[in-house]
PDB file of C-alpha atoms in Angstrom:
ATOM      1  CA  UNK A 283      -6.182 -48.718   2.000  1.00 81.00           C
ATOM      2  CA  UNK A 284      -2.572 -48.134   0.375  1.00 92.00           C
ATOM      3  CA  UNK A 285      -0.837 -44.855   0.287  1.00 96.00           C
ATOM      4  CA  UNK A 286       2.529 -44.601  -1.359  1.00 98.00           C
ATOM      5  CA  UNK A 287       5.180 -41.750  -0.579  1.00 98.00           C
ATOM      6  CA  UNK A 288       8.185 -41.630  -2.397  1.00 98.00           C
ATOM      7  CA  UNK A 289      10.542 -39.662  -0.775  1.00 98.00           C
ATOM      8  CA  UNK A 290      13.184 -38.210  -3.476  1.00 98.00           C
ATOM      9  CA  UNK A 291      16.266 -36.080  -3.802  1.00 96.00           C
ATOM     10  CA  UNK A 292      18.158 -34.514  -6.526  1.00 92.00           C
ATOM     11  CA  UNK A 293      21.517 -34.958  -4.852  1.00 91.00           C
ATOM     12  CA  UNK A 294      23.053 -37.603  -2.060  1.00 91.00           C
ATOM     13  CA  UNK A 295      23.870 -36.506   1.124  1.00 91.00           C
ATOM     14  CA  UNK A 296      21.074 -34.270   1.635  1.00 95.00           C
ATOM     15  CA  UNK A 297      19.084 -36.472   4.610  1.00 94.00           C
ATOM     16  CA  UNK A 298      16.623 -38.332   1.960  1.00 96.00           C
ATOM     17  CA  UNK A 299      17.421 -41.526   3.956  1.00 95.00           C
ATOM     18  CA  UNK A 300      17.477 -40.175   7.778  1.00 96.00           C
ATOM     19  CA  UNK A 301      13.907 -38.452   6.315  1.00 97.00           C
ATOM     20  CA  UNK A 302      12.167 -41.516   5.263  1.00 97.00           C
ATOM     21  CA  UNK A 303      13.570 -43.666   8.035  1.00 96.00           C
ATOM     22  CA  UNK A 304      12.353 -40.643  10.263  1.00 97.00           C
ATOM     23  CA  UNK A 305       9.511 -39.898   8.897  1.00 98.00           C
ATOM     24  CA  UNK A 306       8.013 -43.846   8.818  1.00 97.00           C
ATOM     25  CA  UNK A 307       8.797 -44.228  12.246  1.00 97.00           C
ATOM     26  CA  UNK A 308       6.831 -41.261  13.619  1.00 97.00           C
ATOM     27  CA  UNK A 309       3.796 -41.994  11.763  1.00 97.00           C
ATOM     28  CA  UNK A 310       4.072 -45.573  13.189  1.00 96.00           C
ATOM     29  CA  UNK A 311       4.278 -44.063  16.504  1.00 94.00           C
ATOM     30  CA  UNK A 312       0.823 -41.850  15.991  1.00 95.00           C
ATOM     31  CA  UNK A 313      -0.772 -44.916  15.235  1.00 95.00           C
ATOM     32  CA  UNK A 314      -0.436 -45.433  11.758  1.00 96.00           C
ATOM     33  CA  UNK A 315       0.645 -49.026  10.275  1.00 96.00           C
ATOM     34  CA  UNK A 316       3.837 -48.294   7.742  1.00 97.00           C
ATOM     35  CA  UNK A 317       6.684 -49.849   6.491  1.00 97.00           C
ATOM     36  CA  UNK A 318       9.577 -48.241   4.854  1.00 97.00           C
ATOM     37  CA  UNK A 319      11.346 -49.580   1.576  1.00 96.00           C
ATOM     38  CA  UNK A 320      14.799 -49.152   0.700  1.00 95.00           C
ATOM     39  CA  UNK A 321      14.680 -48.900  -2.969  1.00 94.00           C
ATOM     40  CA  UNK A 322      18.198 -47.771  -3.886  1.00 90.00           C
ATOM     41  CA  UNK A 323      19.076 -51.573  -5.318  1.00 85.00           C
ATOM     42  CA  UNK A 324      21.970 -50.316  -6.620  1.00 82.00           C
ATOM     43  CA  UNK A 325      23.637 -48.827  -3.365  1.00 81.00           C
ATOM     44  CA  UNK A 326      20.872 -49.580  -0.472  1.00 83.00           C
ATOM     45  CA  UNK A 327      21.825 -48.819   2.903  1.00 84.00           C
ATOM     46  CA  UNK A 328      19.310 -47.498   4.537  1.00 90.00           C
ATOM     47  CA  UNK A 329      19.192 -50.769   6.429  1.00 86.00           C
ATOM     48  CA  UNK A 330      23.078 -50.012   7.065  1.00 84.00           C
ATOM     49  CA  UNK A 331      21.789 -47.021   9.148  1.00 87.00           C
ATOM     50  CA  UNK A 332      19.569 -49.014  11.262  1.00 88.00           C
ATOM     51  CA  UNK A 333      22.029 -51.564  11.974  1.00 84.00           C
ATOM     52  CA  UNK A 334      20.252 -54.222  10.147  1.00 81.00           C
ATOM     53  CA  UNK A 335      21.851 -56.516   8.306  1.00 72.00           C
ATOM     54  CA  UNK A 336      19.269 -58.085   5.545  1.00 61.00           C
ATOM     55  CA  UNK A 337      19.100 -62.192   5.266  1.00 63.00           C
ATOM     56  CA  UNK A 338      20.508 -62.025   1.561  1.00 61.00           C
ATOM     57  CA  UNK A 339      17.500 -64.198   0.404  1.00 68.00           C
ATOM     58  CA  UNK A 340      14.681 -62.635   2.195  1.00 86.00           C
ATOM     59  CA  UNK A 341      15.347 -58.598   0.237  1.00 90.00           C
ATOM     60  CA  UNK A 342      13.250 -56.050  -2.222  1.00 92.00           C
ATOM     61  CA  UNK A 343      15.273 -58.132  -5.215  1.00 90.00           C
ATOM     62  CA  UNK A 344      14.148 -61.339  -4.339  1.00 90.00           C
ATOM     63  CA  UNK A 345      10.301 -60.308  -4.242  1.00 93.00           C
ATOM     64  CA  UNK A 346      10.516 -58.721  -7.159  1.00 91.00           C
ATOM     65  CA  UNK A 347      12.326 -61.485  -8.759  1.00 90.00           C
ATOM     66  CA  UNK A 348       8.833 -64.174  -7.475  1.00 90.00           C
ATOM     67  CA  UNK A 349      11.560 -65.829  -5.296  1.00 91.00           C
ATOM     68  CA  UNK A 350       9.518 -64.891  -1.949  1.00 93.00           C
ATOM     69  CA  UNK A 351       6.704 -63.021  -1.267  1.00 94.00           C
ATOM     70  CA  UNK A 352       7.120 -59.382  -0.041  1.00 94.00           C
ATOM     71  CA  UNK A 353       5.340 -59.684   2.833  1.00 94.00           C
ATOM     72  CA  UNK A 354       8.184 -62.282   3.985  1.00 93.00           C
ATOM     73  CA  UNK A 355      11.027 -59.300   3.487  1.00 93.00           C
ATOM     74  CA  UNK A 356       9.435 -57.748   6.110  1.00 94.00           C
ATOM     75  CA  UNK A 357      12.191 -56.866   8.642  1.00 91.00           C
ATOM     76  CA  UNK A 358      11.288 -55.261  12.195  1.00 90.00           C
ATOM     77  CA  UNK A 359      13.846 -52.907  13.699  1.00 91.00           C
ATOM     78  CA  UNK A 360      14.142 -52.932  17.872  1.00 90.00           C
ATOM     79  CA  UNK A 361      12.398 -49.592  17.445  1.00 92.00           C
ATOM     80  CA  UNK A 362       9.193 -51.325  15.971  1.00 91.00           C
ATOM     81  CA  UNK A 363      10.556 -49.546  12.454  1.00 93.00           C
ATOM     82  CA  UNK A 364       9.102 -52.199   9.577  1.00 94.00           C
ATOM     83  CA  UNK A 365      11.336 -52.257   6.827  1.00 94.00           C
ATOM     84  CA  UNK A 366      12.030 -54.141   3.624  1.00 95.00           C
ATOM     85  CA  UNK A 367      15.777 -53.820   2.818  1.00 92.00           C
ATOM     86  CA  UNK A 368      17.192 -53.970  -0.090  1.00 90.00           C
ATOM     87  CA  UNK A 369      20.586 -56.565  -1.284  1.00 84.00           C
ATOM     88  CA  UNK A 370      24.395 -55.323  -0.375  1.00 76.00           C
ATOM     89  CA  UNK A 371      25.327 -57.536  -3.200  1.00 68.00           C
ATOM     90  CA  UNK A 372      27.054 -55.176  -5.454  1.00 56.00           C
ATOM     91  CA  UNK A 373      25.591 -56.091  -8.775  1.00 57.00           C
ATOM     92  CA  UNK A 374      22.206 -55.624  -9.257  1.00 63.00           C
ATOM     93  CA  UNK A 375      19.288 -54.849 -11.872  1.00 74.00           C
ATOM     94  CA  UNK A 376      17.084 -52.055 -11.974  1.00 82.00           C
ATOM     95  CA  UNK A 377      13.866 -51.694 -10.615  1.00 90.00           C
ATOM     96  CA  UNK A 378      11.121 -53.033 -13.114  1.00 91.00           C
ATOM     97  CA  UNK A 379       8.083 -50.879 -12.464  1.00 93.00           C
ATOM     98  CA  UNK A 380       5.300 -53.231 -13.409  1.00 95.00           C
ATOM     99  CA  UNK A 381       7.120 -56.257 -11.144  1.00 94.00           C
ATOM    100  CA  UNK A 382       7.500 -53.189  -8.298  1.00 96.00           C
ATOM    101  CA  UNK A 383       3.766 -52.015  -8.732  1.00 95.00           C
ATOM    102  CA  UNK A 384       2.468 -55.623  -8.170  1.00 94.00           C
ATOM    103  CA  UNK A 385       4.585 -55.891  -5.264  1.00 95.00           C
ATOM    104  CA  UNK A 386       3.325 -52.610  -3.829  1.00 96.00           C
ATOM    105  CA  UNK A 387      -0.325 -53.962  -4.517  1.00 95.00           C
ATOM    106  CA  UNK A 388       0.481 -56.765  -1.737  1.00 95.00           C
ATOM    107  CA  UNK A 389       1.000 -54.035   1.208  1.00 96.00           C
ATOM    108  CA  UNK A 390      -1.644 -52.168   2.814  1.00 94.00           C
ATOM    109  CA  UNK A 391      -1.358 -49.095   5.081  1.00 97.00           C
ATOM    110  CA  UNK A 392       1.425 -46.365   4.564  1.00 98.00           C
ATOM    111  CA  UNK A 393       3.951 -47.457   2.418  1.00 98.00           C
ATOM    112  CA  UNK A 394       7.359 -45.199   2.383  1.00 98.00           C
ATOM    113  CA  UNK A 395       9.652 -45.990  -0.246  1.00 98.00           C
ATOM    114  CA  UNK A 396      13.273 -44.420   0.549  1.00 97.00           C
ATOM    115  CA  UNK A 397      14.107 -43.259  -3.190  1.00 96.00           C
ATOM    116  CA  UNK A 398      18.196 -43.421  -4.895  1.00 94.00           C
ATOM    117  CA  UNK A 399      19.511 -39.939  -5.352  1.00 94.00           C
ATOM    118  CA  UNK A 400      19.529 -38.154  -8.839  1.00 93.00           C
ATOM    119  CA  UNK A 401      17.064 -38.583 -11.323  1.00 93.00           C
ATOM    120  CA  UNK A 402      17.635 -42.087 -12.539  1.00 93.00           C
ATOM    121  CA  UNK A 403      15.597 -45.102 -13.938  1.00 94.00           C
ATOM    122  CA  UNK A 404      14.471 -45.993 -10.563  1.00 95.00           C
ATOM    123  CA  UNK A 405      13.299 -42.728  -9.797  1.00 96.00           C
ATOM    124  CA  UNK A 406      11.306 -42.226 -12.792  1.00 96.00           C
ATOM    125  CA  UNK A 407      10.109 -45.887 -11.780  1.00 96.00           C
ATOM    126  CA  UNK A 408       9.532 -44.694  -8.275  1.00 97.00           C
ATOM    127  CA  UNK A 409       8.012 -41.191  -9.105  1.00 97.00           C
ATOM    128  CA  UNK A 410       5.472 -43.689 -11.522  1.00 96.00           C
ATOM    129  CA  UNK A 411       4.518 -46.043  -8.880  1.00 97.00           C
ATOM    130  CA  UNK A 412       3.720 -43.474  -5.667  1.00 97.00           C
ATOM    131  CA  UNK A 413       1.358 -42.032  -5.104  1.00 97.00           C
ATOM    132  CA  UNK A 414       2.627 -38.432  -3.794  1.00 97.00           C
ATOM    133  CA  UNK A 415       6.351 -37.724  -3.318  1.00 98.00           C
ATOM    134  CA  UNK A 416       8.643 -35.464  -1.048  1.00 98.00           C
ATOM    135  CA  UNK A 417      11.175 -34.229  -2.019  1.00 98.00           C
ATOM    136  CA  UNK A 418      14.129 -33.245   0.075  1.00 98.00           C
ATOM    137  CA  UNK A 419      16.973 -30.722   0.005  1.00 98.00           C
ATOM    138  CA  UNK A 420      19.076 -28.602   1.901  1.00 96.00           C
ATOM    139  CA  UNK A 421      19.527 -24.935   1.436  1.00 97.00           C
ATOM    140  CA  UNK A 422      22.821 -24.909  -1.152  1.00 96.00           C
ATOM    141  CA  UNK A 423      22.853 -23.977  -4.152  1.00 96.00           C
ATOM    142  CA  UNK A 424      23.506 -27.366  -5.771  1.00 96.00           C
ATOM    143  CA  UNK A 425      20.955 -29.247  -4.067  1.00 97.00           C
ATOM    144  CA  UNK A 426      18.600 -26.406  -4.787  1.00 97.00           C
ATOM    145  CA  UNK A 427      19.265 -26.834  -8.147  1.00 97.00           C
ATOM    146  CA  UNK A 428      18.638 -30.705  -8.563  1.00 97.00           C
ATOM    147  CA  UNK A 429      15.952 -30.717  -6.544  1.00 97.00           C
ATOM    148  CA  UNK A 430      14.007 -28.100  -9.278  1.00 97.00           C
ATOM    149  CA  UNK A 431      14.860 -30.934 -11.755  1.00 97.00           C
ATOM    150  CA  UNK A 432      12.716 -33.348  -9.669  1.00 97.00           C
ATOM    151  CA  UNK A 433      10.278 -30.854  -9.279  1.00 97.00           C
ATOM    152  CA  UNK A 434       9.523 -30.758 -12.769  1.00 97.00           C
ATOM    153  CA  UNK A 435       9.694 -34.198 -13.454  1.00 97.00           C
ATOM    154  CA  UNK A 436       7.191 -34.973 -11.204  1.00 97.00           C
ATOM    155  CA  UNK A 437       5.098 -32.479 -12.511  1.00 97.00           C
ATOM    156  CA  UNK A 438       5.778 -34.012 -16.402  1.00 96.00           C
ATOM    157  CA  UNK A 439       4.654 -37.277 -14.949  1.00 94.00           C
ATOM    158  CA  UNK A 440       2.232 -37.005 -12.223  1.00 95.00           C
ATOM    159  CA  UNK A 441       1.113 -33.660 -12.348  1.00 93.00           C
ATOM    160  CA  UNK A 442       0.939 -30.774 -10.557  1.00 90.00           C
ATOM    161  CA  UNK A 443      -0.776 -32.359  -6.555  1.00 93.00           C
ATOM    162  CA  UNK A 444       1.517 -35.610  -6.667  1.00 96.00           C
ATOM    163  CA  UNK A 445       4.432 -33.408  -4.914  1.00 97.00           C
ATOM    164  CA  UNK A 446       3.892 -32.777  -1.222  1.00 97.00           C
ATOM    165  CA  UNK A 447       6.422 -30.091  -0.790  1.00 98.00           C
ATOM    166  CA  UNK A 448       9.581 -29.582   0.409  1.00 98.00           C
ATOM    167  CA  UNK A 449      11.467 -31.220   3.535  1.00 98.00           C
ATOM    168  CA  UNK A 450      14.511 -28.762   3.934  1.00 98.00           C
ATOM    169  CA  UNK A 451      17.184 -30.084   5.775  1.00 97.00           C
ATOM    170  CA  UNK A 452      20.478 -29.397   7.568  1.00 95.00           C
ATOM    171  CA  UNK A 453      19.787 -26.078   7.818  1.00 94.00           C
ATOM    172  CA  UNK A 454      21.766 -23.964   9.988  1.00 93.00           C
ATOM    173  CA  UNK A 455      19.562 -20.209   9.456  1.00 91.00           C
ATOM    174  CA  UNK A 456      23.314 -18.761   7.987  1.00 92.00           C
ATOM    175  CA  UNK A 457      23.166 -15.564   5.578  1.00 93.00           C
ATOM    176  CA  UNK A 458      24.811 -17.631   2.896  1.00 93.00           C
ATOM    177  CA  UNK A 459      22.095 -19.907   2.976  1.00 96.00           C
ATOM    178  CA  UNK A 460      19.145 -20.532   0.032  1.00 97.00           C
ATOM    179  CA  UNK A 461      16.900 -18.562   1.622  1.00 96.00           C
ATOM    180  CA  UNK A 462      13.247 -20.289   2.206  1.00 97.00           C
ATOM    181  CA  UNK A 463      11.624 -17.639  -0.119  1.00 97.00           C
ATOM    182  CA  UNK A 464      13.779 -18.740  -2.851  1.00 97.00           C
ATOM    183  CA  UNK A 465      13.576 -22.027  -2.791  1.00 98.00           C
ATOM    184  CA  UNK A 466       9.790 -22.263  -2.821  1.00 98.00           C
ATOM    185  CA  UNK A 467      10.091 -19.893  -5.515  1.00 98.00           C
ATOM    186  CA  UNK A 468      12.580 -21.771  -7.422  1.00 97.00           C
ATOM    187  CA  UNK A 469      10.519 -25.319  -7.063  1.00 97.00           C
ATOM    188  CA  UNK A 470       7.532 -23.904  -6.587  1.00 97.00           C
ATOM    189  CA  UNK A 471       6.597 -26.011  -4.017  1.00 98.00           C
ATOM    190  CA  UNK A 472       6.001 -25.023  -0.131  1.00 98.00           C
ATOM    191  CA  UNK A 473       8.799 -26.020   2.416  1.00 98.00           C
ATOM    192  CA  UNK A 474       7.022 -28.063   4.681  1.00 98.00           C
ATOM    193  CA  UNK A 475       9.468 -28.365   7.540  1.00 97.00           C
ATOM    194  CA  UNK A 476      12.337 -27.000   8.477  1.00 97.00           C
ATOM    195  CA  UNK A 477      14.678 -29.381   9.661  1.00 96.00           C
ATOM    196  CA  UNK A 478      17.405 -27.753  11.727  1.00 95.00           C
ATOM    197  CA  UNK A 479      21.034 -29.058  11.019  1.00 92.00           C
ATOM    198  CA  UNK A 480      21.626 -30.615  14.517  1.00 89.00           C
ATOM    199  CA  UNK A 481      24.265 -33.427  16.545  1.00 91.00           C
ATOM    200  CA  UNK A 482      21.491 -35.235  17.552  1.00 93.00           C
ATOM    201  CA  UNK A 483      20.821 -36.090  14.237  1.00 93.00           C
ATOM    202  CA  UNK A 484      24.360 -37.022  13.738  1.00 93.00           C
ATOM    203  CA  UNK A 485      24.661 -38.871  17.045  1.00 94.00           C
ATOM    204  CA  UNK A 486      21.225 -41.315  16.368  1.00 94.00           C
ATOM    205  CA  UNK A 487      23.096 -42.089  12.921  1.00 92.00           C
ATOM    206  CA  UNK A 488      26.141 -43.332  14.761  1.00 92.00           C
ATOM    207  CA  UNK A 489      23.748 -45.315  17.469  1.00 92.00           C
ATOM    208  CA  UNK A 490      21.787 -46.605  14.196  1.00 92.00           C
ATOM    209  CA  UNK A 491      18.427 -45.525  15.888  1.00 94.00           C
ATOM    210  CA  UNK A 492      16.055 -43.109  14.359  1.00 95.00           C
ATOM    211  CA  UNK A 493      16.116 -39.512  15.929  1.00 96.00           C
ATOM    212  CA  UNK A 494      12.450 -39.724  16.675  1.00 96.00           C
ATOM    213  CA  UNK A 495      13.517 -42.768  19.181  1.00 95.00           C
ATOM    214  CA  UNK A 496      16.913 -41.379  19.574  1.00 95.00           C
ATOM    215  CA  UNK A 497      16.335 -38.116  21.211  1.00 93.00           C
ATOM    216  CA  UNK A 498      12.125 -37.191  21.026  1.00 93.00           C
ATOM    217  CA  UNK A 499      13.018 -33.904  21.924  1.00 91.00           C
ATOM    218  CA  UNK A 500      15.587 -32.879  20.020  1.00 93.00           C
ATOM    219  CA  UNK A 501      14.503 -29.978  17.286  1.00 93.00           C
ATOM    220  CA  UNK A 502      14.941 -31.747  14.078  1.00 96.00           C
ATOM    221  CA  UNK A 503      12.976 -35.003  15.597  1.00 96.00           C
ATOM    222  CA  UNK A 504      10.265 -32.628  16.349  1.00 96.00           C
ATOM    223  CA  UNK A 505      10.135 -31.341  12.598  1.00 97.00           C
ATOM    224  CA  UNK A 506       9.848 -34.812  11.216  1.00 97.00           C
ATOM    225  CA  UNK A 507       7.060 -35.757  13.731  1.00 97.00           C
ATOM    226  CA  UNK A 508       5.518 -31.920  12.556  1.00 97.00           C
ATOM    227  CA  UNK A 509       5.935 -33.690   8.913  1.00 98.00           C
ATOM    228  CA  UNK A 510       4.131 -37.048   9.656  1.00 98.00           C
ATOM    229  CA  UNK A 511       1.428 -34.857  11.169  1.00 97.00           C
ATOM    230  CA  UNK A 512       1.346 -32.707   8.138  1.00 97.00           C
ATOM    231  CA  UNK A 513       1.234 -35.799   5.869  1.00 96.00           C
ATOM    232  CA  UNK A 514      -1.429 -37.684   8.431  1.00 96.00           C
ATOM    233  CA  UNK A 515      -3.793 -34.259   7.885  1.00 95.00           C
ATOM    234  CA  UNK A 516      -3.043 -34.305  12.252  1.00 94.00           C
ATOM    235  CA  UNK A 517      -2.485 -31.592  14.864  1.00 91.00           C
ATOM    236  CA  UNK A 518       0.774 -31.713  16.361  1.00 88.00           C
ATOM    237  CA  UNK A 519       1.709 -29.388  19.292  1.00 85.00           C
ATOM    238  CA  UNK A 520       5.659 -30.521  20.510  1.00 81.00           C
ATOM    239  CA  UNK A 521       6.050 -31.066  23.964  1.00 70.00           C
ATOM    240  CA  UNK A 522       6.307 -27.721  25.969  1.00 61.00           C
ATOM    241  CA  UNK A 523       9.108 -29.246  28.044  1.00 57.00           C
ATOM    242  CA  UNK A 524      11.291 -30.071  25.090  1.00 56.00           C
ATOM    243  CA  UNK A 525      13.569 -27.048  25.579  1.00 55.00           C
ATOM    244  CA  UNK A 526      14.341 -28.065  28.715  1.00 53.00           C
ATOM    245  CA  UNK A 527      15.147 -31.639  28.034  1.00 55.00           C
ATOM    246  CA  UNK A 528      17.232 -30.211  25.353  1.00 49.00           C
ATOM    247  CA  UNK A 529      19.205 -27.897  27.763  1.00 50.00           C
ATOM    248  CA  UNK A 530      19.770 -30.839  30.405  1.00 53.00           C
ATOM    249  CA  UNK A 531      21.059 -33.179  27.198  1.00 55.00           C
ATOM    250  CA  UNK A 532      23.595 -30.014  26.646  1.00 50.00           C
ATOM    251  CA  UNK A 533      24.856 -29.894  30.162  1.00 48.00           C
TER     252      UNK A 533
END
C-alpha cells in the first residue's frame, strides 16, 4: 500500500517545509512507515533544516536520472525521520513526472513529498503524481490569496476530494488576521489545524530537529500530531500535562 501527500503552498515562507518535515515524523511516531521527499530540485533544503547534508550522488536527481535506485537515497535523520533529499547543486532540471511516478511506484507506505512554493512545473507535476494534497498558508492576505490559486488548480486537475484541507500556520489569533471563516470561504476548503505561531517552532529550526521531537508539548507540535491523526483517520487526545510542561519550559 502507497499513499502520496503532496504538501503545497502558494507562497514561501509560510511553514510548507517545517509542515511536511513535521507532519512525516509524527505519523512515523504513531506507527506508520513514511518517508518524506524534498522535491524543490531547484532550491531544496529541507534537508538544510534537518542538518543533513545529502551524499551528492546518492539524491532525488540521481534516481530519477536511473543513476541509483531510490530506495538507496534513503537518508535517516537521528530522529528516525526517513528522507530522500534533494541536490544543493545550483543548476538543475525539472521534475519529469513520468520518471517521478515510476520512482514513487518503488516506495511503499506513506510517502510525503515536501512541494516548491508557487504554482510551478513541479507543482503541477507534483499535484499530478499524489495522491491527496495539503495545502498550507498563513492567515495574510497574500498567502490567502495564492493559496486559492492552488486550490483551484487542484480542483482543475484532480478534482474536487484530492485536497485535504487547509494547514494554517503562524497564526497569532490578531484582529488583523484572515479570519478562519474567510479563508475556508475563500478556498473552500476546511482548515484542518490551527497551527499557533510559536518560539518553539523557531527554536527546533535553529537545533535542526523537528518540533514534534523538539518540544512534544509545545502547542504547534501538538497541532501537527492532531494533523497526522486527522490524515491517519486516528483519535488523538494531547497530553493533559502539556500545559504544564509548557509553563516549566517558560520559567
Amino acid at each position: 500500500m502507497r499513499r502520496v501527500i503532496g504538501v503545497v503552498s502558494g507562497k514561501g515562507g509560510v511553514g510548507k517545509t517545517v509542515t511536511a518535515a513535521n507532519l512525516a515524523l509524527a505519523m512515523q511516531e504513531m506507527g506508520k512507515q513514511v518517508v518524506c521527499i524534498d522535491a524543490d530540485v531547484t532550491a531544496s533544503n529541507l534537508a538544510l533544516q534537518l542538518d543533513m547534508h545529502p551524499n551528492p550522488e546518492i539524491t532525488l536527481q540521481d534516481a530519477l536520472e536511473g543513476k541509483v535506485d531510490v530506495l538507496k537515497t534513503i537518508t535517516l535523520h537521528d530522529t528516525g525521520l526517513m528522507l530522500i533529499p534533494s541536490s544543493l547543486a545550483l543548476e538543475q532540471e525539472g521534475l519529469d513526472r513520468e520518471k517521478f511516478k515510476r520512482l514513487l511506484d518503488r516506495l511503499s507506505g506513506y510517502v510525503i513529498i515536501d512541494a516548491p512554493p508557487g504554482l510551478n512545473e513541479d507543482v503541477h507535476t507534483i499535484i499530478d503524481v499524489s495522491d491527496e494534497l495539503l495545502i498550507v498558508t498563513n492567515p495574510e492576505i497574500p498567502a490567502v490569496a495564492d493559496a486559492m490559486r492552488v486550490a483551484e488548480a487542484i480542483r482543475r486537475k484532480k478534482g474536487e476530494e484530492a485536497a485535504l484541507g487547509i494547514v494554517l500556520t503562524k497564526s497569532e489569533n490578531a484582529s488583523y488576521e484572515v479570519s478562519e471563516r474567510e479563508i475556508e470561504s475563500a478556498t473552500e476548503l476546511p482548515i484542518l489545524v490551527k497551527v499557533p505561531h510559536d518560539r518553539e517552532t523557531k527554536k527546533s529550526i535553529a537545533s535542526r530537529i523537528p518540533l514534534v521531537h523538539y518540544n512534544p508539548h509545545a502547542k504547534a507540535a501538538i497541532e501537527y500530531r492532531r494533523l497526522a491523526a486527522i490524515i491517519l483517520g486516528e483519535d488523538y487526545k494531547p497530553p493533559f500535562f502539556a500545559p504544564i510542561r509548557r509553563l516549566f519550559n517558560w520559567i
